[in-house]
C-alpha positions in Angstrom: 104.3 127.2 81.6 107.7 127.3 82.0 109.7 126.6 85.5 113.7 126.6 85.7 112.9 122.7 87.1 111.8 122.4 82.8 114.4 124.7 81.5 117.4 123.3 83.6 116.2 119.6 81.7 116.6 121.3 78.0 119.7 122.0 78.8 120.7 119.1 80.2 121.9 115.8 79.4 120.3 113.1 77.8 119.7 110.9 80.7 118.8 114.0 82.7 116.2 115.3 80.2 114.7 112.1 80.3 114.8 111.8 84.4 112.9 114.6 84.3 110.6 113.3 81.4 107.0 111.8 81.3 107.6 108.4 80.0 110.4 108.2 83.0 107.2 109.2 85.7 105.0 106.8 83.4 107.4 103.6 84.0 108.3 104.6 87.5 104.4 104.8 88.7 103.6 102.1 86.8 106.2 99.3 88.4 105.4 101.5 91.9 101.4 99.5 90.9 102.5 96.5 89.6 105.3 96.1 92.8 101.7 97.1 95.4 99.9 94.6 93.5 102.8 91.0 93.5 102.6 92.6 97.4 99.2 92.2 97.6 98.6 88.5 95.9 101.7 87.5 98.1 100.3 88.7 100.8 96.8 86.9 99.7 98.6 83.7 99.3 100.8 83.1 102.0 97.9 84.3 104.5 95.1 81.6 102.5 98.4 79.0 103.3 98.7 79.7 106.7 94.7 79.9 107.5 94.5 77.0 105.9 97.8 75.2 108.0 95.7 77.0 111.2 92.3 75.1 110.0 94.2 71.8 109.7 96.1 72.1 113.7 92.7 72.0 115.1 90.8 69.6 113.2 89.1 72.0 109.8 89.8 71.1 107.1 92.8 69.2 105.1 96.6 69.4 104.8 97.7 72.1 102.9 100.1 72.3 100.2 103.8 73.8 101.3 103.9 77.5 100.7 107.2 78.2 98.1 107.5 81.7 98.1 110.6 81.3 95.7 108.8 83.4 93.3 108.0 85.7 94.5 111.5 86.3 95.9 112.9 86.6 92.7 109.8 89.2 91.6 111.0 90.9 94.6 114.5 91.2 94.2 113.5 92.4 90.7 111.9 95.0 91.9 115.0 96.0 94.9 117.1 96.2 91.7 115.0 98.6 89.7 114.5 100.7 92.6 118.3 101.2 93.5 118.0 102.0 89.7 115.5 104.3 89.8 116.9 105.9 93.0 121.0 105.7 91.0 119.1 107.9 87.8 117.4 110.7 90.5 120.4 110.7 92.0 122.4 111.3 88.5 120.2 113.8 86.7 118.9 115.6 90.2 122.4 115.8 91.4 122.1 118.3 94.8 118.3 119.0 94.1 118.3 115.3 95.2 119.3 116.3 98.5 117.9 119.8 98.6 115.1 120.4 96.1 111.1 119.7 96.3 111.0 115.9 96.7 114.0 115.5 99.3 111.9 114.2 101.6 110.4 111.1 99.0 114.4 111.0 97.6 115.2 110.1 101.7 112.1 107.8 101.7 113.1 105.3 98.4 116.4 105.1 99.7 114.9 103.8 103.3 112.2 101.3 101.2 115.4 100.4 100.1 117.6 100.2 102.9 114.7 98.0 104.2 114.3 95.7 102.0 117.8 95.3 102.6 118.0 93.9 105.8 116.0 92.0 105.3 117.2 90.1 102.4 120.1 90.1 104.8 118.2 88.4 107.5 116.9 86.0 105.3 120.0 84.8 104.1 121.4 85.4 107.5 120.3 82.6 109.8 116.2 81.2 109.9 116.8 82.6 113.6 115.9 86.3 112.4 112.7 84.9 111.2 110.7 87.2 113.5 112.6 89.6 113.6 111.7 89.1 109.2 108.2 89.2 109.9 108.4 92.8 110.8 110.6 93.9 108.2 108.1 92.7 105.8 105.8 95.3 106.7 109.0 97.4 104.6 107.4 95.7 101.4 103.8 98.0 102.6 105.7 101.4 102.5 106.6 100.8 99.1 103.1 101.2 98.0 103.1 105.2 99.8 106.2 105.9 97.0 102.4 106.8 94.9 102.4 109.3 97.0 104.8 111.0 95.3 103.4 111.0 92.0 100.0 111.8 92.4 99.9 115.0 94.7 98.7 118.5 94.0 
């Protein structure tokens, strides 16, 4: 079945054709799934660490080791760079459709998620005094998983 969007993509430049293709969609979905799994793993490790710490304070268990989330921070930054790249490719390929097409709301959602991640990153770099606000903004990580829904809608 040929649609206006298919015809548009076939007559477009190579980047736009690629961005409208199945391979780009598969890469995007794969990156979202991997990011979601890593967020889950990080949350599990961090929760287990804080639980051990709380139990130790109550006298129930040995002292926990130090929690070092440096590796997760680097991975998170890599996924943020990917998300910015993905939005830029989509913006280039969709042109005005990025803002007014059928996926405009998902595109705006992606931009909000990126902005929340950038704010979180800036707060981490700015000061330790912002840690309480930072914990709230970490919710933005979970929100990223909702990006999957745009690929599974009918």
